[in-house]
Coordinates of C-alpha atoms in Angstrom, one line a residue:
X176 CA 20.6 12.0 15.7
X177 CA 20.9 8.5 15.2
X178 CA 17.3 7.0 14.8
X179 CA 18.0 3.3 16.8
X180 CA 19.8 5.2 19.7
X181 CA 17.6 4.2 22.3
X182 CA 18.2 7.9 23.8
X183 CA 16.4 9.7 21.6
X184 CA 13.2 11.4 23.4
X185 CA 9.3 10.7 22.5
X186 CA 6.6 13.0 21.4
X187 CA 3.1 12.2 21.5
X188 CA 0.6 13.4 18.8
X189 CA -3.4 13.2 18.8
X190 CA -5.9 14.6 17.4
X191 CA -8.6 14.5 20.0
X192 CA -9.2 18.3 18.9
X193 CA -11.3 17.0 16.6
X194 CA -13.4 15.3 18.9
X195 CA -17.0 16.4 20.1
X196 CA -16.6 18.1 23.4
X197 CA -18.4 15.3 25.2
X198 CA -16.0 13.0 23.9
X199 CA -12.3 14.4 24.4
X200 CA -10.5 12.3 26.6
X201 CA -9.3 13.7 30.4
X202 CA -6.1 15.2 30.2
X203 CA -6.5 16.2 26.7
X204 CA -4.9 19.8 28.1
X205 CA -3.4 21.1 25.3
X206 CA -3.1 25.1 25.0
X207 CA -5.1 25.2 21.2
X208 CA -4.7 28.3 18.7
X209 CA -6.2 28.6 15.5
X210 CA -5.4 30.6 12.6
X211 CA -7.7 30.8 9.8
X212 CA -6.4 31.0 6.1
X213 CA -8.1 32.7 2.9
X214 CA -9.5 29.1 1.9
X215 CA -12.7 27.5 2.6
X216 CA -13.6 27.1 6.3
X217 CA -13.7 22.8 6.9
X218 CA -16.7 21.6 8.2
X219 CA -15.4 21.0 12.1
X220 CA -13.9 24.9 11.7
X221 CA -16.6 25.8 14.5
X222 CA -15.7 23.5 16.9
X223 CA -12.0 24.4 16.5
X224 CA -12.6 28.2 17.6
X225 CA -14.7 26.9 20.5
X226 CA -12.0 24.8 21.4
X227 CA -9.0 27.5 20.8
X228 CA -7.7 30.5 23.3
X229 CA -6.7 32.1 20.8
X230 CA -7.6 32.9 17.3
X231 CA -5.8 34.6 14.4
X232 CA -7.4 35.4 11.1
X233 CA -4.3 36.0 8.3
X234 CA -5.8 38.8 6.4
X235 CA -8.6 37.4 3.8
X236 CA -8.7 34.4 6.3
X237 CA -10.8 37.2 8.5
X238 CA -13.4 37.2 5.6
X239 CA -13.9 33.7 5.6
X240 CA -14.9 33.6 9.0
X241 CA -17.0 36.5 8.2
X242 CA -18.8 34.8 5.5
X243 CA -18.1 31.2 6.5
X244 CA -19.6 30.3 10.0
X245 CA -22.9 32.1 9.3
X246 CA -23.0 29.4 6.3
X247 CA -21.8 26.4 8.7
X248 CA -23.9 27.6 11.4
X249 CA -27.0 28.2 8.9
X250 CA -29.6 27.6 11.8
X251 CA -28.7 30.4 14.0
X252 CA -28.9 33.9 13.2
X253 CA -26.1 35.1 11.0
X254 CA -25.1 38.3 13.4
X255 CA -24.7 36.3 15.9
X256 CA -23.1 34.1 14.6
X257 CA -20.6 36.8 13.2
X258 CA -20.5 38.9 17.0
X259 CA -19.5 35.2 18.3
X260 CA -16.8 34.3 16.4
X261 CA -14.7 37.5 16.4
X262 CA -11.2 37.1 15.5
X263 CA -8.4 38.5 18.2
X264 CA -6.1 39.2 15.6
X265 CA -6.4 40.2 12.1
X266 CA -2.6 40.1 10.9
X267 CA -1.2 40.0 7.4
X268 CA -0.3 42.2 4.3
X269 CA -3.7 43.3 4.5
X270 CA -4.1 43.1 0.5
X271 CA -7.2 40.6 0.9
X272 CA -9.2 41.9 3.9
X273 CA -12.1 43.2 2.9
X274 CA -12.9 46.9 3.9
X275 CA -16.2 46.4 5.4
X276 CA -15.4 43.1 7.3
X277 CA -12.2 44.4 8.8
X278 CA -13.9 47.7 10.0
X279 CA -16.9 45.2 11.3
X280 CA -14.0 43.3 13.5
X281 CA -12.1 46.3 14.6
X282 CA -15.5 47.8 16.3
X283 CA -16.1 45.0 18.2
X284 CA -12.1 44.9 19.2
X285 CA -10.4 43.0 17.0
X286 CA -6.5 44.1 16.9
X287 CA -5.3 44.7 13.3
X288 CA -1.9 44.2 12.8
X289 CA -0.7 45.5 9.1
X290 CA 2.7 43.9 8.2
X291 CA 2.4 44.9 4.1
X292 CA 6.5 45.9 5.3
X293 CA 7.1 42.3 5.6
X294 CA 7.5 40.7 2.3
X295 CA 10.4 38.1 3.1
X296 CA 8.0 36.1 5.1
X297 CA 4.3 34.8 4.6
X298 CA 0.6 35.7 6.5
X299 CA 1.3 32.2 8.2
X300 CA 4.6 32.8 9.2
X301 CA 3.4 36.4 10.8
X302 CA 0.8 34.6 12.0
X303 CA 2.9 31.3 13.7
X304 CA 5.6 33.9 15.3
X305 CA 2.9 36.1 16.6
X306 CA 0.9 33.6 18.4
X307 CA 4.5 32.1 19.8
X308 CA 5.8 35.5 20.8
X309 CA 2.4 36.0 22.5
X310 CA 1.5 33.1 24.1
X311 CA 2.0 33.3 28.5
X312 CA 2.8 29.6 28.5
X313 CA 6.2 29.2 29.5
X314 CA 6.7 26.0 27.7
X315 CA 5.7 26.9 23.9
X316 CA 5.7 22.9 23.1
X317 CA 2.6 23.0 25.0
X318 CA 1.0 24.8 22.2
X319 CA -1.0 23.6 19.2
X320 CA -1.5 25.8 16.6
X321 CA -4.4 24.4 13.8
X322 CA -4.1 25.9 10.7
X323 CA -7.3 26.0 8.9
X324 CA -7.2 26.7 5.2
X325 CA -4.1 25.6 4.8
X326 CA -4.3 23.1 2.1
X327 CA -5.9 23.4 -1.5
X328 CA -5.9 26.4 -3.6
X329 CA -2.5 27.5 -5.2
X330 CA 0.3 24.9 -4.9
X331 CA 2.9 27.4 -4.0
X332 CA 0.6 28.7 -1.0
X333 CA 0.4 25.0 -0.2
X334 CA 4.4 24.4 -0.1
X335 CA 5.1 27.8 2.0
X336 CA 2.4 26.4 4.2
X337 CA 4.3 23.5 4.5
X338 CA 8.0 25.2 4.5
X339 CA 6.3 26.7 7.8
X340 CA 6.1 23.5 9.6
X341 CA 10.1 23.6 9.2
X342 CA 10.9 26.9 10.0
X343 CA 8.7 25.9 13.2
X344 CA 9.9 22.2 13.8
X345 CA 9.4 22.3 17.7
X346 CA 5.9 24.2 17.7
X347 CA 2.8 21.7 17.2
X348 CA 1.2 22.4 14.0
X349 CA -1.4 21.1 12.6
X350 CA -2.4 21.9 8.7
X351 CA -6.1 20.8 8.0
X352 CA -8.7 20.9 5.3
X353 CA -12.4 18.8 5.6
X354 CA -10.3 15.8 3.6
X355 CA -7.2 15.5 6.1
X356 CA -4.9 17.1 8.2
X357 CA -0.2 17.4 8.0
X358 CA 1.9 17.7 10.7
X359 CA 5.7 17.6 11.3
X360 CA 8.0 14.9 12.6
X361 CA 11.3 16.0 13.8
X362 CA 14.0 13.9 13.7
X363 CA 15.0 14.7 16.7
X364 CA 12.3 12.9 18.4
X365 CA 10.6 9.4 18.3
X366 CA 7.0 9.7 17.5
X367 CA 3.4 7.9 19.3
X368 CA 0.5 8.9 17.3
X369 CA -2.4 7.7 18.7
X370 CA -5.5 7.2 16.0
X371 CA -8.4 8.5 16.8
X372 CA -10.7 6.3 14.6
X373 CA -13.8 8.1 14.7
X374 CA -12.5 11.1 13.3
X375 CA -9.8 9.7 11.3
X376 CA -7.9 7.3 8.6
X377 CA -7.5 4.6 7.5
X378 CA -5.2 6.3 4.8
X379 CA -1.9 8.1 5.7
X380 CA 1.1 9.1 4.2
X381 CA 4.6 9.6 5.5
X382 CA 6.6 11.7 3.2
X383 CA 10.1 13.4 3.2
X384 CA 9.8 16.7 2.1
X385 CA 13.1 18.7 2.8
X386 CA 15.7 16.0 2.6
X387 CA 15.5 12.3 1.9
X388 CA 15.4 9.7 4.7
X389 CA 17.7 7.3 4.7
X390 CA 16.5 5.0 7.5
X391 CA 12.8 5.3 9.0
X392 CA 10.8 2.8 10.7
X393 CA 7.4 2.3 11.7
X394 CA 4.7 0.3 13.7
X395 CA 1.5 0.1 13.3
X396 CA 0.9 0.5 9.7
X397 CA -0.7 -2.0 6.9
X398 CA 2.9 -1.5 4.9
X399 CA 5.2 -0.7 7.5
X400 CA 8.7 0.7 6.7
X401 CA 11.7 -1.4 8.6
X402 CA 14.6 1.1 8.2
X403 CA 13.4 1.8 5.0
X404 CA 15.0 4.8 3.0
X405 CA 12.5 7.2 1.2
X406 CA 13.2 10.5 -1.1
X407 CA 11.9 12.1 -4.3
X408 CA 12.6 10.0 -7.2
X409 CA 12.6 6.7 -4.9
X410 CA 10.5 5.7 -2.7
X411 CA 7.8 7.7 -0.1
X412 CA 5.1 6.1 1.6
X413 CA 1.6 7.4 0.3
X414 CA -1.5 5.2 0.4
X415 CA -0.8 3.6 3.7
X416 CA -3.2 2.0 5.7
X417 CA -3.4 2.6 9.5
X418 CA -4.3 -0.7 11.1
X419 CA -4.0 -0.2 14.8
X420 CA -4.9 2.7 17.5
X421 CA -1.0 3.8 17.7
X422 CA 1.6 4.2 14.8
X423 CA 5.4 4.8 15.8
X424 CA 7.0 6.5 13.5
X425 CA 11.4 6.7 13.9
X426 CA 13.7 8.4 11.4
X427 CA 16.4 10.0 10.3
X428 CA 14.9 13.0 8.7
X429 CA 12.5 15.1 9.0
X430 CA 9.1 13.7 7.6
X431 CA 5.6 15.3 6.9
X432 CA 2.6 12.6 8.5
X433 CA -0.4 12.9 7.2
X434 CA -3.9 10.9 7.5
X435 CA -7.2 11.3 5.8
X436 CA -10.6 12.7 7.7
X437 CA -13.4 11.2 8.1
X438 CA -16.5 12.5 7.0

């Protein structure tokens, strides 16, 4: 799609999930999922899983929930804390679960899916499809999937993380850690992000993993890009400063966005 056509459909992004409850604007209706990774849980992972309808632990992700939100949650009683935040699913290869934490889930009705079969496609990829395949709303767009754990650790778990986000390019996902969170831009779409500054920036990226851009163009940004091509070995935008409440991002590939979190 030709990224001047002045055609080409809009998609909003924000990342008022984050937010304190008291503090999410109106409208902010979103359908949230989370799925927990075997990495450490981020600081706001609490809030997430109050905020979600449905979560998914991808096999040892289950144990960090076991033994993360008692930590995160250190003034309240760690059993329940651990009763609260039951998983709905457990779902993976089921080669990192422990035994004792996914019999504890599976009494108190946590389904366990074992896919060990499945070796052609990752926990987060069982994960992703699973939550799409089972979600009532009849337009999946409306869903936002927030990965947690998805960044740090191995590189290679990092990039099929990422590879994810294409196999899924018109599903809202959201990769985070406690130091920022990725998402996907089509190309097929012109893109609002609105900047929610009390959670997030000032530094973002834009970068063009999977094929290079040839023409992308922004507002919004302390450098912006004015049909400005970008690939590996050239150019990509990293170190960017956001300077105003809404960045635009247009162009003719695909592009990872990402923005730093505030502490």
């Amino acid at each position: 799609m030709d990224p001047s056509s002045p055609d080409i459909p809009a998609m909003s992004h924000s990342s008022a999930f984050l937010l304190p409850s008291s503090a999410t604007p109106a409208g902010s209706a979103d359908a949230y999922a989370v799925v927990v990774l075997n990495q450490r849980l981020p600081r706001f992972a609490p809030l997430l899983w109050d905020r979600a309808q449905v979560r998914v632990c991808a096999d040892g992700g289950a144990n960090r929930v076991f033994d993360g939100m008692p930590e995160l949650l250190s003034g309240q009683d760690a059993d329940d804390v651990r009763f609260r935040y039951k998983p709905d699913v457990i779902k993976g290869d089921m080669d990192s679960v422990r035994p004792e934490v996914k019999e504890y889930y599976s009494n108190l009705g946590t389904k366990i899916v074992d896919q060990s079969h499945d070796q052609d496609t990752t926990d987060l990829h069982k994960c992703i499809a699973f939550i799409i395949e089972n979600s009532p709303a009849p337009d999946k767009s409306d869903i936002c999937i927030l990965v947690l754990g998805a960044l740090g650790g191995r590189f290679d778990h990092e990039m099929g993380n990422i590879n994810v986000l294409h196999l899924f390019p018109s599903i809202r996902i959201v990769l985070l850690s406690d130091d920022c969170l990725i998402f996907l831009l089509p190309r097929t779409h012109t893109h609002n992000i609105h900047i929610e500054q009390s959670v997030e920036g000032p530094h973002c990226g834009l970068i063009p993993i999977g094929a290079p851009s040839t023409c992308t163009k922004t507002t919004g940004l302390r450098w912006n890009l004015d049909n400005t091509g970008m690939s590996y070995g050239g150019l990509i935008s990293t170190s960017n400063i956001v300077d105003e409440e809404q960045v635009t991002v247009t162009s003719d590939s695909d592009l990872i966005w990402t923005i730093s979190l505030r502490h």
